[in-house]
Structures are given as structure tokens and as C-alpha cells.
PDB file of C-alpha atoms in Angstrom:
ATOM      1  CA  MET A 211       7.247  14.305 -13.451  1.00 89.00           C
ATOM      2  CA  GLU A 212       7.109  17.477 -11.353  1.00 92.00           C
ATOM      3  CA  LYS A 213       8.079  17.508  -7.674  1.00 96.00           C
ATOM      4  CA  VAL A 214       5.516  16.081  -5.236  1.00 97.00           C
ATOM      5  CA  ASP A 215       4.846  16.124  -1.511  1.00 96.00           C
ATOM      6  CA  LEU A 216       4.690  12.337  -1.251  1.00 96.00           C
ATOM      7  CA  ALA A 217       5.788   9.258  -3.196  1.00 97.00           C
ATOM      8  CA  LEU A 218       3.478   6.424  -2.134  1.00 98.00           C
ATOM      9  CA  CYS A 219       3.864   2.769  -3.119  1.00 98.00           C
ATOM     10  CA  LEU A 220       0.798   0.620  -2.482  1.00 97.00           C
ATOM     11  CA  ALA A 221       2.199  -2.906  -1.959  1.00 97.00           C
ATOM     12  CA  VAL A 222      -0.762  -5.292  -2.140  1.00 95.00           C
ATOM     13  CA  ASP A 223      -0.897  -8.974  -1.136  1.00 91.00           C
ATOM     14  CA  ALA A 224      -1.998 -11.167  -4.057  1.00 91.00           C
ATOM     15  CA  SER A 225      -0.912 -14.502  -2.545  1.00 90.00           C
ATOM     16  CA  SER A 226      -3.050 -17.651  -2.509  1.00 87.00           C
ATOM     17  CA  SER A 227      -4.657 -16.699   0.806  1.00 86.00           C
ATOM     18  CA  VAL A 228      -6.433 -13.870  -1.052  1.00 88.00           C
ATOM     19  CA  ASP A 229      -9.180 -15.458  -3.140  1.00 87.00           C
ATOM     20  CA  HIS A 230     -10.823 -13.923  -6.215  1.00 88.00           C
ATOM     21  CA  ASP A 231     -13.602 -12.168  -4.316  1.00 89.00           C
ATOM     22  CA  GLU A 232     -11.246 -10.885  -1.625  1.00 90.00           C
ATOM     23  CA  PHE A 233      -8.873  -9.518  -4.259  1.00 89.00           C
ATOM     24  CA  GLY A 234     -11.781  -7.669  -5.829  1.00 91.00           C
ATOM     25  CA  LEU A 235     -12.828  -6.214  -2.484  1.00 92.00           C
ATOM     26  CA  MET A 236      -9.269  -5.118  -1.777  1.00 90.00           C
ATOM     27  CA  LEU A 237      -8.675  -3.325  -5.068  1.00 94.00           C
ATOM     28  CA  GLY A 238     -12.215  -1.972  -4.990  1.00 94.00           C
ATOM     29  CA  GLY A 239     -11.489  -0.582  -1.548  1.00 94.00           C
ATOM     30  CA  TYR A 240      -8.358   1.179  -2.763  1.00 94.00           C
ATOM     31  CA  ALA A 241     -10.263   2.623  -5.721  1.00 96.00           C
ATOM     32  CA  ALA A 242     -13.097   3.857  -3.504  1.00 95.00           C
ATOM     33  CA  ALA A 243     -10.575   5.503  -1.193  1.00 94.00           C
ATOM     34  CA  PHE A 244      -9.091   7.550  -4.031  1.00 95.00           C
ATOM     35  CA  ARG A 245     -12.584   8.651  -5.044  1.00 95.00           C
ATOM     36  CA  ASP A 246     -13.314   9.823  -1.493  1.00 93.00           C
ATOM     37  CA  GLU A 247     -13.558  13.619  -1.243  1.00 92.00           C
ATOM     38  CA  SER A 248     -11.451  13.875   1.910  1.00 90.00           C
ATOM     39  CA  VAL A 249      -8.672  11.745   0.436  1.00 92.00           C
ATOM     40  CA  ALA A 250      -8.740  13.669  -2.846  1.00 91.00           C
ATOM     41  CA  ALA A 251      -8.487  16.940  -0.933  1.00 91.00           C
ATOM     42  CA  ALA A 252      -5.523  15.669   1.071  1.00 92.00           C
ATOM     43  CA  LEU A 253      -3.733  14.660  -2.125  1.00 93.00           C
ATOM     44  CA  ALA A 254      -3.486  18.281  -3.230  1.00 92.00           C
ATOM     45  CA  ALA A 255      -3.157  19.943   0.180  1.00 92.00           C
ATOM     46  CA  GLY A 256       0.627  19.865   0.537  1.00 92.00           C
ATOM     47  CA  PRO A 257       3.031  22.671  -0.429  1.00 94.00           C
ATOM     48  CA  ARG A 258       3.674  21.066  -3.828  1.00 96.00           C
ATOM     49  CA  GLY A 259      -0.001  20.318  -4.442  1.00 95.00           C
ATOM     50  CA  ALA A 260       0.409  16.709  -5.565  1.00 96.00           C
ATOM     51  CA  VAL A 261       1.516  13.182  -4.718  1.00 97.00           C
ATOM     52  CA  ALA A 262       2.916  10.347  -6.843  1.00 98.00           C
ATOM     53  CA  VAL A 263       1.304   6.920  -6.381  1.00 98.00           C
ATOM     54  CA  ALA A 264       1.971   3.458  -7.814  1.00 98.00           C
ATOM     55  CA  MET A 265       0.498   0.033  -7.011  1.00 97.00           C
ATOM     56  CA  LEU A 266       2.527  -3.171  -6.743  1.00 97.00           C
ATOM     57  CA  LEU A 267       1.088  -6.682  -6.450  1.00 96.00           C
ATOM     58  CA  TRP A 268       3.160  -9.342  -4.701  1.00 93.00           C
ATOM     59  CA  SER A 269       2.892 -13.035  -3.901  1.00 93.00           C
ATOM     60  CA  GLY A 270       5.642 -15.668  -3.693  1.00 90.00           C
ATOM     61  CA  VAL A 271       9.346 -15.382  -4.473  1.00 91.00           C
ATOM     62  CA  GLY A 272       9.796 -13.827  -7.916  1.00 90.00           C
ATOM     63  CA  ALA A 273       6.103 -12.936  -8.160  1.00 89.00           C
ATOM     64  CA  GLN A 274       5.868  -9.161  -8.011  1.00 93.00           C
ATOM     65  CA  SER A 275       4.430  -6.891 -10.676  1.00 94.00           C
ATOM     66  CA  VAL A 276       3.485  -3.234 -11.052  1.00 96.00           C
ATOM     67  CA  ALA A 277      -0.299  -3.072 -11.461  1.00 96.00           C
ATOM     68  CA  VAL A 278      -0.515   0.723 -11.820  1.00 97.00           C
ATOM     69  CA  PRO A 279       2.621   2.721 -12.747  1.00 97.00           C
ATOM     70  CA  TRP A 280       3.689   5.980 -11.150  1.00 98.00           C
ATOM     71  CA  THR A 281       0.901   8.527 -11.477  1.00 98.00           C
ATOM     72  CA  ARG A 282       0.901  12.173 -10.404  1.00 98.00           C
ATOM     73  CA  ILE A 283      -2.301  13.047  -8.541  1.00 97.00           C
ATOM     74  CA  ASP A 284      -3.107  16.703  -7.909  1.00 96.00           C
ATOM     75  CA  GLY A 285      -6.803  16.648  -7.106  1.00 93.00           C
ATOM     76  CA  ALA A 286     -10.134  14.890  -7.500  1.00 95.00           C
ATOM     77  CA  ALA A 287     -10.025  14.364 -11.278  1.00 97.00           C
ATOM     78  CA  ALA A 288      -6.576  12.775 -11.252  1.00 97.00           C
ATOM     79  CA  ALA A 289      -7.503  10.730  -8.171  1.00 96.00           C
ATOM     80  CA  ALA A 290     -10.625   9.405  -9.934  1.00 97.00           C
ATOM     81  CA  ALA A 291      -8.565   8.487 -12.999  1.00 97.00           C
ATOM     82  CA  PHE A 292      -6.101   6.609 -10.772  1.00 97.00           C
ATOM     83  CA  ALA A 293      -9.039   4.848  -9.094  1.00 97.00           C
ATOM     84  CA  ASP A 294     -10.247   3.678 -12.513  1.00 97.00           C
ATOM     85  CA  LEU A 295      -6.804   2.203 -13.225  1.00 97.00           C
ATOM     86  CA  VAL A 296      -6.895   0.352  -9.894  1.00 96.00           C
ATOM     87  CA  ASP A 297     -10.419  -0.925 -10.526  1.00 92.00           C
ATOM     88  CA  ASN A 298      -9.344  -2.349 -13.863  1.00 90.00           C
ATOM     89  CA  ALA A 299      -5.947  -3.714 -12.801  1.00 91.00           C
ATOM     90  CA  PRO A 300      -5.547  -7.430 -13.609  1.00 86.00           C
ATOM     91  CA  ARG A 301      -4.135  -9.881 -11.106  1.00 86.00           C
ATOM     92  CA  LEU A 302      -0.703  -9.948 -12.722  1.00 79.00           C
ATOM     93  CA  VAL A 303       0.993 -12.322 -10.279  1.00 84.00           C
ATOM     94  CA  ALA A 304       0.145 -15.966  -9.774  1.00 79.00           C
ATOM     95  CA  PRO A 305      -1.286 -16.845  -6.348  1.00 83.00           C
ATOM     96  CA  GLY A 306       1.399 -18.447  -4.229  1.00 84.00           C
ATOM     97  CA  ALA A 307       3.210 -18.192  -0.919  1.00 88.00           C
ATOM     98  CA  THR A 308       3.323 -15.026   1.171  1.00 86.00           C
ATOM     99  CA  ALA A 309       6.801 -13.689   0.388  1.00 91.00           C
ATOM    100  CA  LEU A 310       6.245 -10.530   2.393  1.00 94.00           C
ATOM    101  CA  GLY A 311       9.899  -9.494   2.542  1.00 95.00           C
ATOM    102  CA  GLU A 312      10.257 -10.029  -1.208  1.00 95.00           C
ATOM    103  CA  GLY A 313       7.204  -7.878  -1.829  1.00 95.00           C
ATOM    104  CA  MET A 314       8.576  -5.150   0.404  1.00 97.00           C
ATOM    105  CA  ALA A 315      11.930  -5.275  -1.404  1.00 97.00           C
ATOM    106  CA  ALA A 316      10.132  -4.877  -4.739  1.00 97.00           C
ATOM    107  CA  GLY A 317       8.218  -1.946  -3.263  1.00 98.00           C
ATOM    108  CA  LEU A 318      11.448  -0.266  -2.189  1.00 98.00           C
ATOM    109  CA  ALA A 319      12.857  -0.735  -5.699  1.00 98.00           C
ATOM    110  CA  LEU A 320       9.725   0.814  -7.155  1.00 98.00           C
ATOM    111  CA  LEU A 321      10.036   3.790  -4.802  1.00 98.00           C
ATOM    112  CA  ALA A 322      13.668   4.231  -5.811  1.00 97.00           C
ATOM    113  CA  ALA A 323      12.520   4.433  -9.440  1.00 97.00           C
ATOM    114  CA  CYS A 324       9.855   7.083  -8.784  1.00 98.00           C
ATOM    115  CA  PRO A 325      10.241   9.756 -11.493  1.00 97.00           C
ATOM    116  CA  ALA A 326       9.325  12.598  -9.152  1.00 97.00           C
ATOM    117  CA  GLU A 327      11.357  14.154  -6.356  1.00 97.00           C
ATOM    118  CA  ALA A 328       9.299  13.733  -3.181  1.00 97.00           C
ATOM    119  CA  THR A 329       9.408  15.384   0.236  1.00 95.00           C
ATOM    120  CA  ARG A 330       8.249  12.139   1.895  1.00 95.00           C
ATOM    121  CA  ILE A 331       8.547   8.511   0.765  1.00 97.00           C
ATOM    122  CA  VAL A 332       6.054   5.931   2.046  1.00 97.00           C
ATOM    123  CA  MET A 333       5.248   2.282   1.368  1.00 97.00           C
ATOM    124  CA  ASP A 334       1.753   1.080   2.245  1.00 95.00           C
ATOM    125  CA  VAL A 335       1.705  -2.702   2.816  1.00 96.00           C
ATOM    126  CA  SER A 336      -1.616  -4.547   3.006  1.00 94.00           C
ATOM    127  CA  GLY A 337      -2.280  -8.260   3.364  1.00 91.00           C
ATOM    128  CA  ASP A 338      -3.825 -11.116   5.327  1.00 88.00           C
ATOM    129  CA  GLY A 339      -0.888 -13.387   6.148  1.00 84.00           C
ATOM    130  CA  ARG A 340       2.513 -13.451   7.781  1.00 88.00           C
ATOM    131  CA  HIS A 341       5.740 -13.977   5.883  1.00 86.00           C
ATOM    132  CA  ASN A 342       6.349 -17.637   4.926  1.00 88.00           C
ATOM    133  CA  GLN A 343       8.793 -17.615   1.998  1.00 89.00           C
ATOM    134  CA  GLY A 344      11.916 -15.807   0.831  1.00 86.00           C
ATOM    135  CA  ARG A 345      13.642 -12.884   2.506  1.00 92.00           C
ATOM    136  CA  ALA A 346      12.477 -12.027   6.009  1.00 95.00           C
ATOM    137  CA  PRO A 347      10.617  -8.704   6.159  1.00 96.00           C
ATOM    138  CA  GLY A 348      12.459  -7.257   9.165  1.00 97.00           C
ATOM    139  CA  PRO A 349      15.847  -6.748   7.474  1.00 97.00           C
ATOM    140  CA  VAL A 350      14.123  -5.398   4.347  1.00 97.00           C
ATOM    141  CA  ARG A 351      12.217  -2.955   6.549  1.00 97.00           C
ATOM    142  CA  ASP A 352      15.512  -1.825   8.082  1.00 98.00           C
ATOM    143  CA  ILE A 353      17.014  -1.185   4.633  1.00 97.00           C
ATOM    144  CA  GLY A 354      14.009   0.935   3.717  1.00 97.00           C
ATOM    145  CA  VAL A 355      14.087   2.938   6.921  1.00 98.00           C
ATOM    146  CA  ALA A 356      17.809   3.594   6.469  1.00 97.00           C
ATOM    147  CA  ALA A 357      17.001   4.959   3.002  1.00 97.00           C
ATOM    148  CA  GLY A 358      14.403   7.366   4.416  1.00 97.00           C
ATOM    149  CA  VAL A 359      11.273   5.343   3.664  1.00 98.00           C
ATOM    150  CA  THR A 360       8.359   5.126   6.099  1.00 97.00           C
ATOM    151  CA  ILE A 361       6.582   1.755   5.941  1.00 97.00           C
ATOM    152  CA  ASN A 362       3.004   1.466   7.176  1.00 97.00           C
ATOM    153  CA  ALA A 363       0.718  -1.570   7.152  1.00 96.00           C
ATOM    154  CA  LEU A 364      -2.889  -2.718   7.111  1.00 96.00           C
ATOM    155  CA  ALA A 365      -3.504  -6.218   8.452  1.00 94.00           C
ATOM    156  CA  VAL A 366      -6.633  -8.097   7.394  1.00 94.00           C
ATOM    157  CA  LEU A 367      -7.422 -10.446  10.278  1.00 95.00           C
ATOM    158  CA  ASN A 368      -9.769 -12.871   8.520  1.00 87.00           C
ATOM    159  CA  GLU A 369      -7.254 -15.734   8.711  1.00 86.00           C
ATOM    160  CA  GLU A 370      -4.602 -14.762  11.278  1.00 86.00           C
ATOM    161  CA  LEU A 371      -5.933 -12.922  14.301  1.00 92.00           C
ATOM    162  CA  ASP A 372      -2.429 -12.026  15.492  1.00 90.00           C
ATOM    163  CA  LEU A 373      -1.244 -10.629  12.139  1.00 93.00           C
ATOM    164  CA  LEU A 374      -1.217  -7.046  13.398  1.00 96.00           C
ATOM    165  CA  ALA A 375       1.487  -7.935  15.935  1.00 95.00           C
ATOM    166  CA  HIS A 376       3.563  -9.500  13.128  1.00 94.00           C
ATOM    167  CA  TYR A 377       3.254  -6.339  11.065  1.00 95.00           C
ATOM    168  CA  VAL A 378       4.174  -4.144  14.026  1.00 96.00           C
ATOM    169  CA  SER A 379       7.294  -6.159  14.843  1.00 96.00           C
ATOM    170  CA  GLU A 380       8.493  -7.073  11.330  1.00 95.00           C
ATOM    171  CA  VAL A 381       7.053  -4.650   8.770  1.00 97.00           C
ATOM    172  CA  ILE A 382       6.494  -1.063   9.859  1.00 97.00           C
ATOM    173  CA  GLY A 383       9.248   1.455  10.454  1.00 97.00           C
ATOM    174  CA  GLY A 384      10.430   4.981   9.799  1.00 96.00           C
ATOM    175  CA  PRO A 385       9.165   8.418  10.885  1.00 92.00           C
ATOM    176  CA  GLY A 386       5.530   8.273  11.984  1.00 90.00           C
ATOM    177  CA  ALA A 387       5.116   4.615  10.980  1.00 95.00           C
ATOM    178  CA  PHE A 388       1.888   2.908  12.012  1.00 95.00           C
ATOM    179  CA  ALA A 389      -0.094  -0.298  11.517  1.00 95.00           C
ATOM    180  CA  VAL A 390      -3.863  -0.689  11.563  1.00 94.00           C
ATOM    181  CA  HIS A 391      -6.193  -3.654  11.099  1.00 94.00           C
ATOM    182  CA  THR A 392      -9.540  -4.635   9.695  1.00 94.00           C
ATOM    183  CA  PRO A 393     -11.478  -7.789  10.671  1.00 92.00           C
ATOM    184  CA  ASP A 394     -12.196  -8.901   7.095  1.00 90.00           C
ATOM    185  CA  TYR A 395     -12.284  -7.817   3.466  1.00 90.00           C
ATOM    186  CA  GLU A 396     -15.863  -6.566   3.733  1.00 90.00           C
ATOM    187  CA  ALA A 397     -14.531  -3.806   5.987  1.00 91.00           C
ATOM    188  CA  PHE A 398     -11.395  -3.199   3.910  1.00 91.00           C
ATOM    189  CA  ALA A 399     -12.670  -0.152   2.014  1.00 90.00           C
ATOM    190  CA  GLU A 400     -13.320   1.900   5.147  1.00 92.00           C
ATOM    191  CA  ALA A 401     -10.039   0.861   6.743  1.00 93.00           C
ATOM    192  CA  ILE A 402      -7.892   1.686   3.713  1.00 91.00           C
ATOM    193  CA  ARG A 403      -9.659   5.006   3.205  1.00 92.00           C
ATOM    194  CA  ASP A 404      -8.857   6.064   6.759  1.00 91.00           C
ATOM    195  CA  LYS A 405      -5.301   4.755   6.447  1.00 91.00           C
ATOM    196  CA  LEU A 406      -4.640   6.568   3.172  1.00 91.00           C
ATOM    197  CA  TRP A 407      -6.102   9.789   4.539  1.00 88.00           C
ATOM    198  CA  ARG A 408      -3.698   9.526   7.465  1.00 89.00           C
ATOM    199  CA  GLU A 409      -0.723   8.771   5.205  1.00 87.00           C
ATOM    200  CA  ILE A 410      -1.483  11.397   2.601  1.00 87.00           C
ATOM    201  CA  GLY A 411      -2.639  13.956   5.163  1.00 77.00           C
ATOM    202  CA  GLY A 412       0.890  14.092   6.488  1.00 53.00           C
ATOM    203  CA  ALA A 413       1.829  15.867   3.258  1.00 47.00           C
ATOM    204  CA  ALA A 414      -0.416  18.736   4.231  1.00 43.00           C
ATOM    205  CA  ILE A 415       1.151  19.226   7.646  1.00 37.00           C
ATOM    206  CA  ALA A 416       4.771  18.328   6.925  1.00 36.00           C
TER     207      ALA A 416
END
């Protein structure tokens, strides 16, 4: 794969707190974001004209799986094709506990295996619950930051109203890291579109 401005791992919560309909809204929101004109424009706006994106689903300990492999996106057509892959991605991991740190560790491993050299490396974590099984997220976050990864997060507050604070203290880190929230899955699409535009847009101004 040719060099890219950004390697972006989308690390998506598929634990038992995310029911069938919510999972559909979440992946549908990601797909809609990649079909958005402003996001598609940002994807190709950097000096190298492209980003590499992959999607990882995570749940309990040992339950992580790549839903969409590394894909080079250099404009609207490639972004729409990636969106189709996201729309059709099966729920590959069994619903279980919220092993947030384990999911983040799997995301870091996926980023390390990215086939493209990237100017920036980012993990995008989204979910609706705090860590409750396996490795704690804070030390995993620190490993990622030490390796040059920026970790951002989107907290869905439908079950835990204080989840954003958990993400701020235990999940995000690295240059320009940020966390945002959405009240529920019905509003997920708009929130993830704005978040991705912010993440990807950094490639255009780096």
C-alpha cells in the first residue's frame, strides 16, 4: 500500500451492552460518515492524498476481530466502497463484557500491522460502557502514546452518563487527543461524522 497521511483504526464496542439495533445504528453511522462529502474531501486533502482505515470490533477478553481490513481511501469513490464494507460487516465477536483495555490493545496491534507508512497514527474508540474486564485501559493508552499513537474517543451516554469522564481519564492520549459524546445511538451518526471529520481533517493541516 502506498504512503498515506493517516492510519486510522476504528475500534468499535460490540459488547453485550450494545444490542442488535444499537449495533446497526453504530455501524450505519460510521458508513454514513464515510459517504459524507466533507469527510470524503478531508480524506484526500493531505499531502499524500489518502488515508488508510480499518475497523475492529471488540467485546470481552479474547473477543476482538477485524471487521474491515486495511483499506486505502483517496476520495469519494473509495470512501463509499469502504462505507459499503462497514454496512455489511457482520458482528464477528460474541457479546460479552466490556474489555476496553483489551480492545485498545488489539487496536494498537492492528495499527502496528498497517501496510502503509503513515504521517499520523490514530485510534478511534467508540462505546457505551466503562472497562469491566481484562487489562485496564490506562496503561494500554500509555503504551500507545509512547509508540506515537493518538487515541480519541466517542462516548455514548445512553447507559452511563459519566462515561465521557472515564474516557477522558483512562482512554484518550497523544498529540491533539480529544473525547466527545453523544446522548444515544439515534444521534450517533452525526457525532461520528463530526468526530471523523476532525480526526481526518488533521491530515490536511499537518
